[in-house]
C-alpha positions as CSV (number, residue, x, y, z in Angstrom):
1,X,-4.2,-3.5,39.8
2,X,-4.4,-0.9,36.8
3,X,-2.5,-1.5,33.4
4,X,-1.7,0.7,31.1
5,X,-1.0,-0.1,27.5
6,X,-2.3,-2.6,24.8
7,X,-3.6,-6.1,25.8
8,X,-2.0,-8.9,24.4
9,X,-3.4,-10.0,21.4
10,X,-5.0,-6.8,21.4
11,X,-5.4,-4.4,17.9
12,X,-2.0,-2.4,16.8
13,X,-1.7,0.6,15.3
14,X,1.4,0.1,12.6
15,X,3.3,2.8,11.1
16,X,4.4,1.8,7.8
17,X,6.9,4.8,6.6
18,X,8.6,5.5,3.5
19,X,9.6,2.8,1.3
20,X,8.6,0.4,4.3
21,X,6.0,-2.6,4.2
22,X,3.7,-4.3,6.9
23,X,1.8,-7.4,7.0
24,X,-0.8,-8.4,9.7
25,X,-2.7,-11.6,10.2
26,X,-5.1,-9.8,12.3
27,X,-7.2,-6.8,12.7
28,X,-4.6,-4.3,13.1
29,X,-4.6,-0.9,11.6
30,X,-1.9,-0.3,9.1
31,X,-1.3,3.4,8.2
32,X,1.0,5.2,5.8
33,X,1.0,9.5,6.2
34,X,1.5,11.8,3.6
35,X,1.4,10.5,0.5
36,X,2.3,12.1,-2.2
37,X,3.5,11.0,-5.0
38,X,3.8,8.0,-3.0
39,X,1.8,5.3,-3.4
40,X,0.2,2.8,-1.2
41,X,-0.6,-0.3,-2.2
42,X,-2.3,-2.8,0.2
43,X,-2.6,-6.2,-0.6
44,X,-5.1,-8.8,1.2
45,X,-7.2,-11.6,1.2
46,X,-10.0,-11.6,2.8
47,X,-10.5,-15.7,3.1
48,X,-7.4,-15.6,5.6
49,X,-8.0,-12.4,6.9
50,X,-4.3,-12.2,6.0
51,X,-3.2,-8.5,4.5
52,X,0.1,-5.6,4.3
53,X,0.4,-2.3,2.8
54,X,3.5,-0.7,1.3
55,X,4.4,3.0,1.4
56,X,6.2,2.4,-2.1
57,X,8.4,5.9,-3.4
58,X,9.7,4.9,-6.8
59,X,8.1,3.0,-9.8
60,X,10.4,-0.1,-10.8
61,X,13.2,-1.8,-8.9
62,X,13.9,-4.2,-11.3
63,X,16.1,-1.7,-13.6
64,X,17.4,0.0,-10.7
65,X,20.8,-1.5,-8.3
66,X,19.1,-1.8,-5.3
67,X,20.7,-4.4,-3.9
68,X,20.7,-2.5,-0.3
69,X,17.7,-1.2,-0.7
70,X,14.6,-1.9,1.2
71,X,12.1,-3.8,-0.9
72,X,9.2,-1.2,-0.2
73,X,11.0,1.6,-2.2
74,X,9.9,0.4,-5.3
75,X,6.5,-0.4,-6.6
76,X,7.0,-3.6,-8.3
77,X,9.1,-4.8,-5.7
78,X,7.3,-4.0,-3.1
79,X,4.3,-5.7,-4.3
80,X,6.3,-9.5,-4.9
81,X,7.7,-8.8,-1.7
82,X,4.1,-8.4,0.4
83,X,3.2,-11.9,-1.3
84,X,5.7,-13.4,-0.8
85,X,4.9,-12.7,2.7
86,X,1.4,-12.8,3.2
87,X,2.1,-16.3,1.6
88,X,4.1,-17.2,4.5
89,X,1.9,-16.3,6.9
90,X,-1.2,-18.2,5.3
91,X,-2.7,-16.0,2.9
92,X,-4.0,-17.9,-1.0
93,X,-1.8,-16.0,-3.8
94,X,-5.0,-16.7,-5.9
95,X,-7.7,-14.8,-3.5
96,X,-5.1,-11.9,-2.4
97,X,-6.9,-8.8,-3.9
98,X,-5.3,-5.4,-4.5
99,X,-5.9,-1.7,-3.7
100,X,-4.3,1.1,-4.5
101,X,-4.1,4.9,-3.4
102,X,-1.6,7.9,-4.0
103,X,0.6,8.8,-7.0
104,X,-0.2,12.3,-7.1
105,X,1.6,14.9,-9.3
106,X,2.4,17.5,-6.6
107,X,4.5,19.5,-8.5
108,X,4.9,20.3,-12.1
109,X,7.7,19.5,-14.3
110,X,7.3,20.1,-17.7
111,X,11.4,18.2,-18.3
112,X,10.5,15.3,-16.7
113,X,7.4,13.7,-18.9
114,X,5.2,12.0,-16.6
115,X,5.4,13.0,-13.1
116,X,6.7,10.0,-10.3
117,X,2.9,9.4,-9.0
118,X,1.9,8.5,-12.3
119,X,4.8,6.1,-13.4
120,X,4.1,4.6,-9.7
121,X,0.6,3.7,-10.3
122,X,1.6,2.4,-13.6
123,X,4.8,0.3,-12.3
124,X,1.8,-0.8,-9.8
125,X,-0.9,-1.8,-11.8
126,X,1.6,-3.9,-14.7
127,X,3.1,-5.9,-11.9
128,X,-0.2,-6.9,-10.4
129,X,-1.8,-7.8,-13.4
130,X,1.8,-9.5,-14.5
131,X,1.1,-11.4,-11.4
132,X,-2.5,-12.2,-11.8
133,X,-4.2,-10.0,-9.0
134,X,-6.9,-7.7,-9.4
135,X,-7.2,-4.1,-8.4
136,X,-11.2,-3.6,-7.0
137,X,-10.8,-0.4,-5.8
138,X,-8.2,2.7,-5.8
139,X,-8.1,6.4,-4.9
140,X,-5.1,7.6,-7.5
141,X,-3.5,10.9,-9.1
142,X,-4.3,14.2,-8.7
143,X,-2.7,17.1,-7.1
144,X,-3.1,16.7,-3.4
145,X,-2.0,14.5,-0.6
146,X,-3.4,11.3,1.3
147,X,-3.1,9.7,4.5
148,X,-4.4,5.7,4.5
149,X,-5.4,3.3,7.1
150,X,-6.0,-0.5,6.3
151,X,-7.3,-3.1,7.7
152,X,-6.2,-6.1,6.1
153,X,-8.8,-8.2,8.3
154,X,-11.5,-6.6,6.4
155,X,-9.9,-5.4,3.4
156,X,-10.6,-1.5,4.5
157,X,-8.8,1.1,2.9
158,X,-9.9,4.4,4.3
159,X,-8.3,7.5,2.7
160,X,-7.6,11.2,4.1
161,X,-7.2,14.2,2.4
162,X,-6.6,18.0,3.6
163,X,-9.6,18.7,1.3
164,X,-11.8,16.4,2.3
165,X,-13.7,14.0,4.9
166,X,-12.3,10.6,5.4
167,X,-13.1,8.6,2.4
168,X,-13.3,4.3,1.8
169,X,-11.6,3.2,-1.1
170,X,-14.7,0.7,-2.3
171,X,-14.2,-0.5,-6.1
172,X,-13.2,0.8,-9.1
């Protein structure tokens, strides 16, 4: 008899939307669309093969009341919160490596200062090294939009733009 469908055990495809995170153990595919001034940040280590991504919209959580609010919104939460459980599930806090793509300035304006995209890669890049975890690679700013799939079993961070061929976020 034919079946249809994923085997068990078998690689998932994961959505991980708007201020949502995912963590995998395995080698599934973890992808967040249309980023804009969204960032991504993805989270693994490699030792475990243990790994999540956040689709993170705002840069710091800490100031904010978000006491209802999903831990993915915000970058610096977001980040504590993929330890935390990636730790669970196996992962070393002191091998888990970082990587980073989105934060684009999409739109222009002038009253605001600094657009969102930047303020998210910042937010991003104090809490990790607050926390003591390298960035090796990232795909950040500009004025155009991502799509990212990772897979935390191998660290891969592929990055698609409207512009361009798929692209592997590799170092810095």
């Amino acid at each position: 008899m034919k079946t249809y469908g994923s085997e068990p055990g078998a690689p998932q495809s994961v959505q991980v939307g708007i201020s949502e995170l995912a963590v995998s153990d395995g080698n599934d595919t973890l992808r967040s669309y249309g980023l804009g001034s969204c960032l991504a940040i993805a989270l693994y280590d490699l030792e475990s093969e243990i790994g999540g991504l956040a689709h993170t919209m705002l840069p710091d959580g800490d100031s904010a009341d978000n006491s209802d609010v999903k831990p993915g919104k915000y970058a610096d939460t977001a980040i504590r919160a993929l330890l935390r459980r990636m730790v669970e599930r196996g992962a070393s806090y002191t091998t888990v490596e970082a990587k980073l793509a989105g934060g684009s300035d999409m739109f222009e304006f002038e009253s605001f200062g600094d657009g969102v995209g930047e303020r998210n890669v910042a937010a991003a890049r104090a809490e990790l090294e607050k926390l003591g975890v390298p960035i090796v690679a990232e795909d950040v700013g500009g004025d155009y939009g991502r799509t990212v799939e990772f897979t935390p079993e191998s660290g891969t961070l592929l990055v698609k733009t409207a512009s361009s061929e798929e692209n592997e976020v590799t170092e810095l």
